[in-house]
């Protein structure tokens, strides 16, 4: 979005030295041959690596051209005209005139587009659809306008992944990737535009469905299994195809670490049925999508030997190293394990027998950013190199926005730095101006630090402290009828269960008497909290990527013990306040040792595709 701040903090890791650049718009995919049988892979990889070298070598020049291109194309857009840019495309004028804004500032314009206004509001080109972000606004997914050509830019970045990996793990073009990829529900805005997650948009596009030959996108899963809207049928059929081609699999993964672990848990639960299908060459009747059945049957052949092998491995007492046991040629696990996903690293190591955990790229609904050029590094050292042709990037030093945690002050424009001016070791908030909104080696590498204000996250959900506080209040209101009240609380995520779930520790005051509170009331508390959380969380619960919320009741005085512990570790008694989310093992041990009872949400919260007043697309 124009000048919209992505609420991500990044730490600048290193800078490459500037060199001359030859082309601004050269696309490495231009060299791909539709009929490429693999013999041209080396040339394609070389072209892609040269492209990365070119665009990162003189990033500042490219960034200036990218901004000028964005501004000139949308000179007549209402938003630019309203701020008086007056057709000017130079960087200095842009920085002086155009304010840094947040999603809430742009929401009135976005709502007009969603309701059917097709005039050039934010961009000169027609808005093709909305991408729904994992962040929320008023409990609903944010809507990011996009244009058709953004798919081309995303496809270009994907085409760079294999050439980078080939430098570290050669001959990946000789096998396949077993990736568990899924589409999510989509809706239509009142004006008729689709609104859906960015990956759903990509998987349903012709760029993915009719992609040219590329060894990186040579998957064990047929397109039909990825596009199947039924999550059970999609998972079952993708896993079955991956098992049938187990010797060909050279890499495995999913988008998030949590998704790959769910696939392994699914195998643990359904391996008997999967093995029966492999043994007989028939497909379980529960898989009734005709397109999926047809696609899977092209892969599935009777193979009693393979079925016996898989079944024997799954029936062993331990699942340690199950990935390398069933898919013995696997070289690495390709999943996101940075940020909150780092909580899954130990279980991934357990299942994969310590295979490298690879984070290949960094992207969001707003913009695709860059690549990890050292993909076999330790997860704690992952750094991404920004590709300067993707958007126009600016950086706001975090020390400049202390005290502005809820919105970005328009005064901070003067502190914004260009991509070429960031400093080693500093932390910044990233500000992005994209082609889709048409207005606000020296490419830095950056470490993803955090999403601002997020305290709880299991999958793609992101719950901040204010939202958690309001949700907890909604749940605690159910105690009033019994003369009880919530004294203190904190929270954590529990990923020892799959799927993971939110846990709340509650200390309750009964005002001197001991009323009997039925167990069902705490179940109602759990559900009320879930109903109050954002739509991304509720969708995760409905799709079973997040487990039922749990409330653990702790003994009275537990939070006094928590404060005593914090003080013993050097905290100031004058500044101490109860943390609303805890991850430190000794604190969790203290809390869990004082639990007297626990309760789970009895059912899924309400969720339907689309925003509150939209009709869902079925």
Coordinates of C-alpha atoms in Angstrom, one line a residue:
X1 CA 0.0 0.0 0.0
X2 CA 1.1 3.6 -0.6
X3 CA 3.2 4.6 2.3
X4 CA 1.5 2.1 4.5
X5 CA 3.6 0.7 7.3
X6 CA 4.1 -3.0 7.5
X7 CA 4.0 -3.7 11.2
X8 CA 7.1 -5.8 11.0
X9 CA 10.4 -4.9 12.8
X10 CA 13.6 -5.9 10.9
X11 CA 17.2 -5.8 11.9
X12 CA 19.7 -4.9 9.2
X13 CA 22.3 -7.7 9.0
X14 CA 24.8 -6.6 6.3
X15 CA 25.3 -4.6 3.2
X16 CA 26.8 -5.6 -0.2
X17 CA 29.0 -3.2 -2.1
X18 CA 27.5 -1.3 -5.0
X19 CA 28.3 -2.3 -8.6
X20 CA 27.0 -1.3 -12.0
X21 CA 23.6 -2.6 -13.0
X22 CA 22.7 -3.4 -16.6
X23 CA 18.9 -3.8 -16.6
X24 CA 16.1 -2.6 -14.4
X25 CA 13.3 -4.8 -15.7
X26 CA 15.2 -7.9 -17.0
X27 CA 13.2 -10.9 -15.8
X28 CA 15.2 -14.2 -15.4
X29 CA 12.0 -16.1 -16.3
X30 CA 12.4 -14.7 -19.8
X31 CA 15.1 -17.3 -20.4
X32 CA 12.9 -20.2 -19.4
X33 CA 11.8 -22.6 -22.2
X34 CA 8.3 -23.9 -22.3
X35 CA 9.7 -27.3 -23.4
X36 CA 12.7 -27.3 -21.1
X37 CA 13.3 -30.9 -20.2
X38 CA 15.9 -30.1 -17.5
X39 CA 18.9 -29.7 -19.9
X40 CA 18.6 -25.9 -19.7
X41 CA 18.4 -25.8 -15.9
X42 CA 22.1 -24.7 -15.5
X43 CA 21.6 -21.8 -17.9
X44 CA 18.4 -20.7 -16.3
X45 CA 20.1 -20.8 -12.9
X46 CA 23.0 -18.8 -14.1
X47 CA 20.6 -16.2 -15.6
X48 CA 18.7 -15.9 -12.3
X49 CA 21.9 -15.5 -10.3
X50 CA 23.1 -12.8 -12.6
X51 CA 19.7 -11.0 -12.2
X52 CA 20.1 -11.1 -8.4
X53 CA 23.6 -9.7 -8.7
X54 CA 22.5 -7.0 -11.1
X55 CA 19.6 -5.7 -9.1
X56 CA 21.3 -5.8 -5.7
X57 CA 24.5 -4.2 -6.9
X58 CA 23.0 -0.7 -7.5
X59 CA 19.9 -0.9 -5.5
X60 CA 19.6 2.8 -4.9
X61 CA 19.4 3.7 -8.6
X62 CA 16.9 0.9 -9.1
X63 CA 14.8 2.1 -6.2
X64 CA 14.7 5.6 -7.6
X65 CA 13.5 4.3 -10.9
X66 CA 10.9 2.0 -9.3
X67 CA 9.4 5.0 -7.4
X68 CA 9.4 7.1 -10.5
X69 CA 7.7 4.4 -12.4
X70 CA 5.0 3.9 -9.7
X71 CA 4.3 7.6 -9.5
X72 CA 4.2 8.3 -13.2
X73 CA 1.9 5.5 -13.9
X74 CA -0.6 6.7 -11.4
X75 CA -0.2 10.4 -11.7
X76 CA -3.9 10.9 -12.2
X77 CA -4.9 8.7 -9.2
X78 CA -7.2 10.5 -6.8
X79 CA -5.0 9.9 -3.8
X80 CA -1.9 11.4 -5.4
X81 CA -3.9 14.4 -6.7
X82 CA -5.5 15.0 -3.4
X83 CA -2.1 15.4 -1.7
X84 CA -0.8 17.7 -4.5
X85 CA 1.9 15.6 -6.0
X86 CA 0.9 17.1 -9.4
X87 CA 2.6 14.6 -11.6
X88 CA 6.0 14.9 -10.1
X89 CA 8.0 11.7 -9.8
X90 CA 11.2 12.7 -8.0
X91 CA 12.0 11.1 -4.7
X92 CA 12.5 14.4 -2.8
X93 CA 9.1 15.7 -3.7
X94 CA 7.5 12.4 -2.9
X95 CA 9.1 12.3 0.6
X96 CA 8.1 15.9 1.3
X97 CA 4.5 15.8 0.2
X98 CA 3.2 12.3 0.7
X99 CA 2.5 11.3 4.3
X100 CA 3.4 8.0 5.9
X101 CA 0.0 6.4 6.6
X102 CA -1.4 3.2 8.1
X103 CA -4.1 0.9 6.9
X104 CA -6.7 2.8 8.9
X105 CA -5.9 6.0 7.0
X106 CA -6.4 4.3 3.7
X107 CA -9.5 2.3 4.8
X108 CA -12.1 4.8 3.4
X109 CA -10.5 4.6 0.0
X110 CA -10.4 0.8 0.2
X111 CA -14.0 0.6 1.3
X112 CA -15.0 2.6 -1.8
X113 CA -13.2 0.2 -4.1
X114 CA -14.7 -2.8 -2.3
X115 CA -18.2 -1.3 -2.7
X116 CA -17.7 -1.0 -6.5
X117 CA -16.1 2.4 -7.2
X118 CA -13.9 1.7 -10.3
X119 CA -12.4 5.2 -10.7
X120 CA -8.6 5.5 -10.3
X121 CA -8.6 6.0 -6.5
X122 CA -5.3 4.5 -5.4
X123 CA -3.9 3.3 -8.7
X124 CA -4.3 4.0 -12.4
X125 CA -4.7 0.3 -13.3
X126 CA -7.9 -1.6 -12.4
X127 CA -7.8 -3.3 -9.1
X128 CA -8.1 -7.0 -9.9
X129 CA -8.8 -8.3 -6.4
X130 CA -8.2 -7.8 -2.7
X131 CA -5.5 -9.8 -0.8
X132 CA -6.6 -10.4 2.7
X133 CA -3.8 -10.0 5.2
X134 CA -3.1 -12.0 8.4
X135 CA -3.2 -8.8 10.3
X136 CA -6.6 -7.5 11.3
X137 CA -8.6 -4.2 11.4
X138 CA -11.6 -4.2 13.7
X139 CA -11.4 -8.0 14.0
X140 CA -11.5 -8.5 10.3
X141 CA -8.7 -9.3 7.8
X142 CA -7.2 -6.2 6.2
X143 CA -7.9 -5.8 2.5
X144 CA -4.9 -5.1 0.2
X145 CA -5.8 -3.9 -3.3
X146 CA -3.7 -5.6 -6.0
X147 CA -3.4 -5.5 -9.8
X148 CA -2.9 -8.3 -12.2
X149 CA 0.7 -7.6 -12.9
X150 CA 1.6 -8.2 -9.3
X151 CA 1.2 -11.9 -10.0
X152 CA 4.0 -11.6 -12.5
X153 CA 6.3 -10.0 -9.9
X154 CA 5.5 -12.8 -7.4
X155 CA 6.2 -15.4 -10.0
X156 CA 9.5 -13.8 -10.8
X157 CA 10.6 -14.0 -7.2
X158 CA 9.6 -17.7 -7.0
X159 CA 11.7 -18.4 -10.1
X160 CA 14.8 -17.2 -8.2
X161 CA 14.5 -19.8 -5.4
X162 CA 15.8 -22.9 -7.1
X163 CA 18.9 -21.2 -8.6
X164 CA 19.8 -20.0 -5.1
X165 CA 19.2 -23.5 -3.6
X166 CA 21.1 -25.2 -6.4
X167 CA 24.3 -23.6 -5.2
X168 CA 24.0 -25.3 -1.9
X169 CA 22.1 -28.5 -2.7
X170 CA 22.8 -29.5 -6.3
X171 CA 20.7 -31.8 -8.5
X172 CA 17.4 -30.9 -7.0
X173 CA 16.0 -30.9 -10.6
X174 CA 16.5 -34.7 -10.6
X175 CA 13.6 -35.2 -8.1
X176 CA 10.5 -33.7 -6.7
X177 CA 9.3 -31.6 -3.8
X178 CA 6.6 -32.9 -1.4
X179 CA 5.0 -29.6 -0.4
X180 CA 1.7 -29.4 1.4
X181 CA 0.0 -26.4 -0.1
X182 CA -3.6 -25.4 0.4
X183 CA -6.1 -22.8 -0.6
X184 CA -8.3 -21.0 1.8
X185 CA -11.9 -19.6 1.6
X186 CA -12.5 -16.6 -0.5
X187 CA -15.3 -14.1 -0.6
X188 CA -16.6 -11.4 -2.9
X189 CA -16.9 -7.7 -1.9
X190 CA -20.2 -5.9 -2.5
X191 CA -18.6 -4.5 -5.6
X192 CA -17.9 -8.0 -7.0
X193 CA -14.1 -8.2 -6.4
X194 CA -12.6 -11.4 -5.0
X195 CA -11.0 -11.1 -1.5
X196 CA -8.7 -13.9 -0.6
X197 CA -5.3 -14.7 1.0
X198 CA -2.3 -14.0 -1.2
X199 CA -1.3 -17.7 -1.6
X200 CA -4.8 -18.7 -2.5
X201 CA -4.7 -16.0 -5.2
X202 CA -1.4 -17.3 -6.5
X203 CA -2.4 -21.0 -6.5
X204 CA -5.6 -20.2 -8.4
X205 CA -3.9 -18.0 -11.0
X206 CA -2.8 -19.1 -14.4
X207 CA 0.8 -18.3 -13.3
X208 CA 0.7 -21.3 -11.0
X209 CA -1.8 -23.6 -12.7
X210 CA -0.2 -23.2 -16.2
X211 CA 3.4 -22.6 -15.0
X212 CA 6.3 -23.2 -17.3
X213 CA 8.6 -26.1 -16.4
X214 CA 10.6 -25.2 -13.3
X215 CA 12.3 -27.9 -11.2
X216 CA 11.4 -25.9 -8.1
X217 CA 7.7 -26.3 -8.7
X218 CA 7.8 -29.9 -9.7
X219 CA 5.7 -31.2 -6.9
X220 CA 4.4 -34.6 -5.9
X221 CA 0.9 -33.0 -5.4
X222 CA -1.1 -32.6 -8.6
X223 CA -2.7 -29.1 -8.9
X224 CA -6.1 -30.5 -8.3
X225 CA -5.2 -31.7 -4.8
X226 CA -3.8 -28.3 -3.9
X227 CA -6.8 -26.5 -5.2
X228 CA -9.4 -28.8 -3.5
X229 CA -11.4 -26.6 -1.1
X230 CA -12.0 -29.6 1.3
X231 CA -9.1 -29.5 3.7
X232 CA -9.4 -33.3 4.6
X233 CA -9.5 -34.4 1.0
X234 CA -6.7 -32.0 0.1
X235 CA -4.4 -33.2 2.9
X236 CA -5.2 -36.9 2.3
X237 CA -4.6 -36.8 -1.4
X238 CA -1.4 -34.7 -1.2
X239 CA 0.0 -37.1 1.4
X240 CA -1.0 -40.2 -0.6
X241 CA 0.7 -38.8 -3.7
X242 CA 3.8 -38.0 -1.6
X243 CA 3.9 -41.5 -0.3
X244 CA 3.5 -43.1 -3.7
X245 CA 6.5 -41.1 -5.0
X246 CA 8.6 -41.4 -1.8
X247 CA 11.9 -42.3 -3.6
X248 CA 11.6 -39.2 -5.9
X249 CA 11.2 -36.8 -3.0
X250 CA 14.3 -34.6 -2.5
X251 CA 12.8 -31.9 -0.4
X252 CA 9.7 -31.5 1.8
X253 CA 7.8 -28.6 3.3
X254 CA 4.9 -26.3 3.6
X255 CA 4.5 -22.6 4.0
X256 CA 4.6 -22.5 7.7
X257 CA 6.3 -25.0 10.1
X258 CA 2.9 -25.6 11.7
X259 CA 1.4 -26.8 8.4
X260 CA 4.1 -29.4 7.8
X261 CA 3.8 -30.7 11.3
X262 CA 0.0 -31.0 10.8
X263 CA 0.7 -33.2 7.8
X264 CA 2.8 -35.6 9.8
X265 CA 0.2 -35.7 12.5
X266 CA -2.4 -36.5 9.8
X267 CA -0.2 -39.3 8.6
X268 CA 0.1 -40.7 12.1
X269 CA -3.7 -40.7 12.4
X270 CA -4.6 -42.0 8.9
X271 CA -1.6 -44.2 7.8
X272 CA -3.7 -47.4 7.8
X273 CA -6.2 -46.0 5.3
X274 CA -3.4 -44.5 3.2
X275 CA -1.4 -47.8 3.1
X276 CA -4.6 -49.7 2.1
X277 CA -5.0 -47.3 -0.8
X278 CA -1.3 -47.8 -1.8
X279 CA -1.6 -51.6 -1.4
X280 CA -4.7 -52.0 -3.6
X281 CA -4.3 -49.0 -5.9
X282 CA -7.7 -47.8 -5.0
X283 CA -8.7 -44.4 -3.5
X284 CA -10.7 -44.1 -0.3
X285 CA -14.4 -43.3 -0.8
X286 CA -14.1 -40.2 1.4
X287 CA -12.2 -38.6 -1.4
X288 CA -15.2 -37.8 -3.6
X289 CA -14.0 -34.7 -5.4
X290 CA -14.0 -36.0 -9.1
X291 CA -11.1 -33.8 -10.2
X292 CA -9.0 -34.9 -7.2
X293 CA -9.9 -38.6 -7.8
X294 CA -8.9 -38.4 -11.4
X295 CA -5.6 -36.6 -10.7
X296 CA -4.6 -39.0 -7.9
X297 CA -5.5 -42.1 -9.9
X298 CA -2.8 -41.1 -12.4
X299 CA -0.3 -41.3 -9.6
X300 CA -1.7 -44.2 -7.6
X301 CA -0.7 -47.8 -8.6
X302 CA -1.0 -51.0 -6.6
X303 CA 2.3 -51.3 -4.6
X304 CA 2.0 -53.8 -1.7
X305 CA 5.8 -53.6 -1.0
X306 CA 5.6 -49.8 -0.5
X307 CA 2.4 -50.1 1.6
X308 CA 4.1 -52.7 3.9
X309 CA 7.1 -50.5 4.2
X310 CA 5.2 -47.3 5.1
X311 CA 2.9 -49.2 7.5
X312 CA 5.9 -50.8 9.3
X313 CA 7.6 -47.4 9.8
X314 CA 4.4 -45.8 11.1
X315 CA 3.8 -48.6 13.5
X316 CA 7.1 -48.4 15.2
X317 CA 7.1 -47.0 18.7
X318 CA 9.0 -43.8 17.9
X319 CA 8.4 -41.3 15.2
X320 CA 11.8 -39.8 15.5
X321 CA 13.3 -39.3 12.0
X322 CA 10.0 -40.3 10.3
X323 CA 10.7 -37.9 7.4
X324 CA 14.0 -39.5 6.5
X325 CA 12.7 -43.0 7.2
X326 CA 9.8 -42.8 4.7
X327 CA 11.3 -40.2 2.3
X328 CA 15.0 -41.4 2.5
X329 CA 16.4 -39.0 -0.2
X330 CA 15.1 -35.8 1.4
X331 CA 17.8 -33.1 1.6
X332 CA 16.1 -30.4 3.6
X333 CA 12.8 -29.2 5.1
X334 CA 11.5 -26.0 3.5
X335 CA 9.3 -24.1 6.0
X336 CA 9.1 -20.7 7.7
X337 CA 10.7 -21.1 11.1
X338 CA 11.5 -17.5 11.9
X339 CA 9.4 -15.3 14.2
X340 CA 6.7 -17.1 16.1
X341 CA 7.3 -20.2 14.0
X342 CA 10.6 -20.8 15.8
X343 CA 8.6 -22.5 18.5
X344 CA 8.3 -25.5 16.2
X345 CA 12.0 -26.0 15.5
X346 CA 12.5 -28.8 18.2
X347 CA 9.7 -30.9 16.9
X348 CA 10.8 -30.4 13.3
X349 CA 14.3 -31.6 14.3
X350 CA 12.8 -34.6 15.9
X351 CA 10.7 -35.6 12.9
X352 CA 13.4 -34.9 10.3
X353 CA 16.4 -36.3 12.2
X354 CA 18.0 -32.9 12.1
X355 CA 17.7 -32.1 8.4
X356 CA 18.5 -28.5 7.5
X357 CA 15.5 -26.2 8.1
X358 CA 15.4 -23.8 5.1
X359 CA 13.6 -20.4 5.0
X360 CA 13.8 -19.4 1.3
X361 CA 12.0 -16.1 1.0
X362 CA 10.1 -13.4 2.9
X363 CA 6.7 -12.2 1.7
X364 CA 3.5 -10.7 2.9
X365 CA 0.0 -9.8 1.5
X366 CA 1.3 -6.2 1.0
X367 CA 4.5 -7.1 -0.9
X368 CA 7.0 -9.8 -1.7
X369 CA 10.3 -8.7 -0.3
X370 CA 13.3 -10.9 -0.9
X371 CA 15.3 -14.0 -0.6
X372 CA 17.5 -15.9 1.8
X373 CA 20.8 -16.1 -0.1
X374 CA 22.3 -18.4 2.5
X375 CA 19.5 -20.9 2.9
X376 CA 21.4 -23.6 4.8
X377 CA 22.2 -21.3 7.7
X378 CA 20.9 -22.0 11.1
X379 CA 17.3 -20.7 11.6
X380 CA 18.5 -18.2 14.2
X381 CA 20.8 -16.6 11.5
X382 CA 18.3 -16.4 8.7
X383 CA 18.7 -13.1 6.8
X384 CA 16.8 -12.0 3.7
X385 CA 18.1 -9.9 0.9
X386 CA 15.6 -7.3 -0.4
X387 CA 15.1 -7.4 -4.2
X388 CA 14.8 -3.7 -5.1
X389 CA 12.5 -4.2 -8.1
X390 CA 9.6 -5.6 -6.0
X391 CA 8.5 -2.2 -4.5
X392 CA 9.8 1.1 -3.1
X393 CA 11.2 0.5 0.4
X394 CA 11.8 3.0 3.2
X395 CA 13.0 2.4 6.7
X396 CA 11.9 4.1 10.0
X397 CA 14.4 3.7 12.8
X398 CA 12.6 2.1 15.8
X399 CA 14.0 4.6 18.2
X400 CA 12.2 7.3 16.2
X401 CA 8.7 5.8 16.8
X402 CA 8.8 5.1 20.5
X403 CA 5.5 6.2 21.9
X404 CA 3.8 5.8 18.6
X405 CA 2.8 2.2 19.0
X406 CA -0.7 2.4 17.7
X407 CA -0.3 4.7 14.8
X408 CA 2.6 6.2 12.8
X409 CA 3.0 10.0 13.4
X410 CA 3.0 12.0 10.2
X411 CA 6.0 13.8 11.6
X412 CA 8.2 10.7 11.1
X413 CA 8.6 11.2 7.4
X414 CA 11.7 13.3 8.0
X415 CA 13.3 10.3 9.7
X416 CA 12.6 7.8 6.9
X417 CA 15.7 6.3 5.3
X418 CA 16.1 4.9 1.8
X419 CA 17.2 1.3 1.3
X420 CA 20.8 2.4 0.5
X421 CA 21.1 4.4 3.8
X422 CA 20.2 1.8 6.4
X423 CA 23.0 0.9 8.9
X424 CA 24.4 -2.4 10.0
X425 CA 23.0 -3.7 13.3
X426 CA 20.0 -1.3 13.5
X427 CA 16.3 -2.1 13.8
X428 CA 13.7 -0.5 11.6
X429 CA 10.0 -0.6 10.8
X430 CA 9.5 -1.2 7.1
X431 CA 7.5 1.3 5.0
X432 CA 6.4 0.1 1.6
X433 CA 5.1 1.8 -1.5
X434 CA 3.9 -0.8 -4.1
X435 CA 2.9 -0.8 -7.7
X436 CA -0.6 -2.0 -6.7
X437 CA -1.3 1.3 -4.9
X438 CA 0.6 3.6 -7.2
X439 CA 1.7 6.3 -4.9
X440 CA 4.0 6.2 -1.1
X441 CA 25.6 -5.1 -4.1
X442 CA 23.6 -2.3 -1.8
X443 CA 20.5 -4.1 -1.1
X444 CA 20.4 -4.7 2.7
X445 CA 20.0 -8.1 4.2
X446 CA 17.6 -8.2 7.2
X447 CA 16.6 -10.4 10.0
X448 CA 12.9 -10.6 10.7
X449 CA 12.5 -9.6 14.4
X450 CA 8.8 -9.5 15.1
X451 CA 5.4 -8.3 14.1
X452 CA 4.7 -5.3 16.2
X453 CA 2.6 -5.8 19.3
X454 CA 1.8 -9.5 18.6
X455 CA 1.8 -11.6 21.8
X456 CA 0.2 -14.9 20.6
X457 CA 0.4 -16.7 17.4
X458 CA 0.0 -20.4 16.4
X459 CA -0.3 -20.4 12.6
X460 CA -1.1 -17.3 10.5
X461 CA -3.1 -15.8 13.4
X462 CA -1.6 -12.7 15.3
X463 CA -3.2 -11.6 18.5
X464 CA -2.0 -8.4 20.2
X465 CA -2.2 -7.4 23.8
X466 CA -5.1 -5.0 23.4
X467 CA -7.2 -7.6 21.6
X468 CA -6.3 -10.3 24.1
X469 CA -7.3 -8.0 27.0
X470 CA -10.7 -7.2 25.4
X471 CA -11.3 -10.9 24.7
X472 CA -10.4 -12.0 28.2
X473 CA -12.8 -9.4 29.6
X474 CA -15.6 -10.9 27.5
X475 CA -14.9 -14.3 28.9
X476 CA -14.5 -13.2 32.5
X477 CA -17.9 -11.5 32.4
X478 CA -19.4 -15.0 32.8
X479 CA -18.1 -15.2 36.3
X480 CA -20.0 -12.3 37.7
X481 CA -23.3 -14.2 38.2
X482 CA -21.4 -16.4 40.7
X483 CA -19.9 -13.6 42.7
X484 CA -16.5 -14.3 41.3
X485 CA -14.1 -12.1 39.3
X486 CA -10.8 -12.4 37.4
X487 CA -7.9 -11.1 39.5
X488 CA -5.0 -11.7 37.2
X489 CA -4.1 -13.5 34.0
X490 CA -1.4 -14.3 31.6
X491 CA -1.1 -16.5 28.5
X492 CA 1.1 -18.7 26.3
X493 CA 0.9 -20.8 23.2
X494 CA 1.0 -24.6 23.7
X495 CA 2.6 -26.3 20.7
X496 CA 3.1 -29.6 22.4
X497 CA -0.3 -30.5 21.0
X498 CA -1.0 -30.5 17.3
X499 CA -2.6 -28.2 16.3
X500 CA -1.3 -25.8 18.9
X501 CA -3.6 -23.8 21.0
X502 CA -3.8 -20.7 23.2
X503 CA -3.6 -21.2 27.0
X504 CA -4.8 -18.6 29.6
X505 CA -3.8 -18.8 33.2
X506 CA -6.5 -17.3 35.4
X507 CA -6.5 -16.4 39.1
X508 CA -10.0 -15.9 40.4
X509 CA -11.2 -13.9 43.4
X510 CA -14.4 -15.1 45.1
X511 CA -14.8 -12.2 47.5
X512 CA -14.4 -14.2 50.7
X513 CA -16.8 -17.0 49.9
X514 CA -16.4 -20.2 47.9
X515 CA -19.2 -20.4 45.3
X516 CA -19.6 -23.4 43.1
X517 CA -18.9 -22.5 39.5
X518 CA -20.1 -25.2 37.1
X519 CA -17.4 -26.6 34.7
X520 CA -19.7 -25.6 31.8
X521 CA -19.3 -21.9 32.8
X522 CA -15.6 -22.0 32.1
X523 CA -16.3 -23.6 28.8
X524 CA -18.5 -20.6 28.1
X525 CA -15.7 -18.4 29.1
X526 CA -13.4 -20.1 26.6
X527 CA -15.8 -19.8 23.8
X528 CA -16.6 -16.1 24.6
X529 CA -12.9 -15.3 24.4
X530 CA -12.6 -17.1 21.0
X531 CA -15.7 -15.4 19.7
X532 CA -14.0 -12.0 20.6
X533 CA -10.8 -12.8 18.8
X534 CA -10.1 -11.7 15.2
X535 CA -11.3 -13.4 12.1
X536 CA -7.9 -14.9 11.3
X537 CA -7.9 -16.8 14.6
X538 CA -11.5 -17.9 14.2
X539 CA -10.8 -19.2 10.7
X540 CA -7.9 -21.1 12.0
X541 CA -10.1 -22.8 14.6
X542 CA -12.7 -23.7 12.0
X543 CA -10.1 -25.1 9.6
X544 CA -8.4 -26.9 12.5
X545 CA -5.0 -25.2 12.2
X546 CA -5.6 -23.9 15.7
X547 CA -6.8 -26.1 18.6
X548 CA -9.5 -25.2 21.2
X549 CA -8.5 -22.4 23.7
X550 CA -7.7 -23.6 27.2
X551 CA -8.2 -21.8 30.5
X552 CA -6.1 -23.1 33.4
X553 CA -7.3 -21.9 36.9
X554 CA -4.4 -21.4 39.3
X555 CA -4.3 -21.2 43.1
X556 CA -4.8 -17.9 44.7
X557 CA -1.4 -16.2 45.3
X558 CA 0.1 -17.6 42.2
X559 CA 0.7 -14.2 40.5
X560 CA 2.3 -13.0 43.8
X561 CA 4.7 -15.8 43.4
X562 CA 5.2 -14.8 39.8
X563 CA 6.1 -11.2 40.9
X564 CA 8.4 -12.6 43.6
X565 CA 10.2 -14.6 40.9
X566 CA 10.6 -11.6 38.6
X567 CA 12.0 -9.5 41.5
X568 CA 14.5 -12.2 42.3
X569 CA 15.7 -12.0 38.7
X570 CA 16.3 -8.3 39.0
X571 CA 13.0 -6.7 38.1
X572 CA 12.1 -3.4 39.7
X573 CA 9.2 -3.5 42.1
X574 CA 8.2 0.0 41.1
X575 CA 8.0 -0.9 37.4
X576 CA 6.8 -4.5 37.6
X577 CA 3.6 -5.4 35.8
X578 CA 2.2 -8.9 35.0
X579 CA 3.3 -10.0 31.6
X580 CA 0.3 -10.9 29.4
X581 CA 2.3 -13.5 27.5
X582 CA 5.0 -15.7 28.9
X583 CA 7.5 -18.0 27.1
X584 CA 10.3 -18.4 29.8
X585 CA 10.3 -22.0 30.9
X586 CA 10.8 -21.3 34.7
X587 CA 7.8 -19.1 34.7
X588 CA 5.7 -21.6 32.9
X589 CA 6.8 -24.3 35.3
X590 CA 5.8 -22.0 38.2
X591 CA 2.3 -21.4 36.7
X592 CA 1.7 -25.0 35.8
X593 CA 2.7 -26.2 39.3
X594 CA -0.1 -24.1 40.7
X595 CA -2.9 -25.2 38.3
X596 CA -5.9 -26.6 40.1
X597 CA -8.2 -27.2 37.0
X598 CA -8.3 -26.7 33.3
X599 CA -11.1 -26.2 30.7
X600 CA -11.3 -26.1 26.9
X601 CA -13.6 -24.3 24.5
X602 CA -16.5 -26.7 23.8
X603 CA -16.9 -25.9 20.1
X604 CA -15.5 -23.7 17.3
X605 CA -16.3 -20.0 17.3
X606 CA -18.4 -18.6 14.6
X607 CA -16.7 -17.7 11.3
X608 CA -17.8 -17.3 7.7
X609 CA -15.7 -16.1 4.7
X610 CA -15.6 -12.4 4.0
X611 CA -16.2 -9.3 6.1
X612 CA -19.2 -9.0 8.4
X613 CA -21.7 -7.7 5.8
X614 CA -20.6 -9.5 2.7
X615 CA -22.1 -12.4 1.0
X616 CA -19.7 -15.3 0.9
X617 CA -18.7 -16.9 -2.3
X618 CA -19.5 -20.6 -2.3

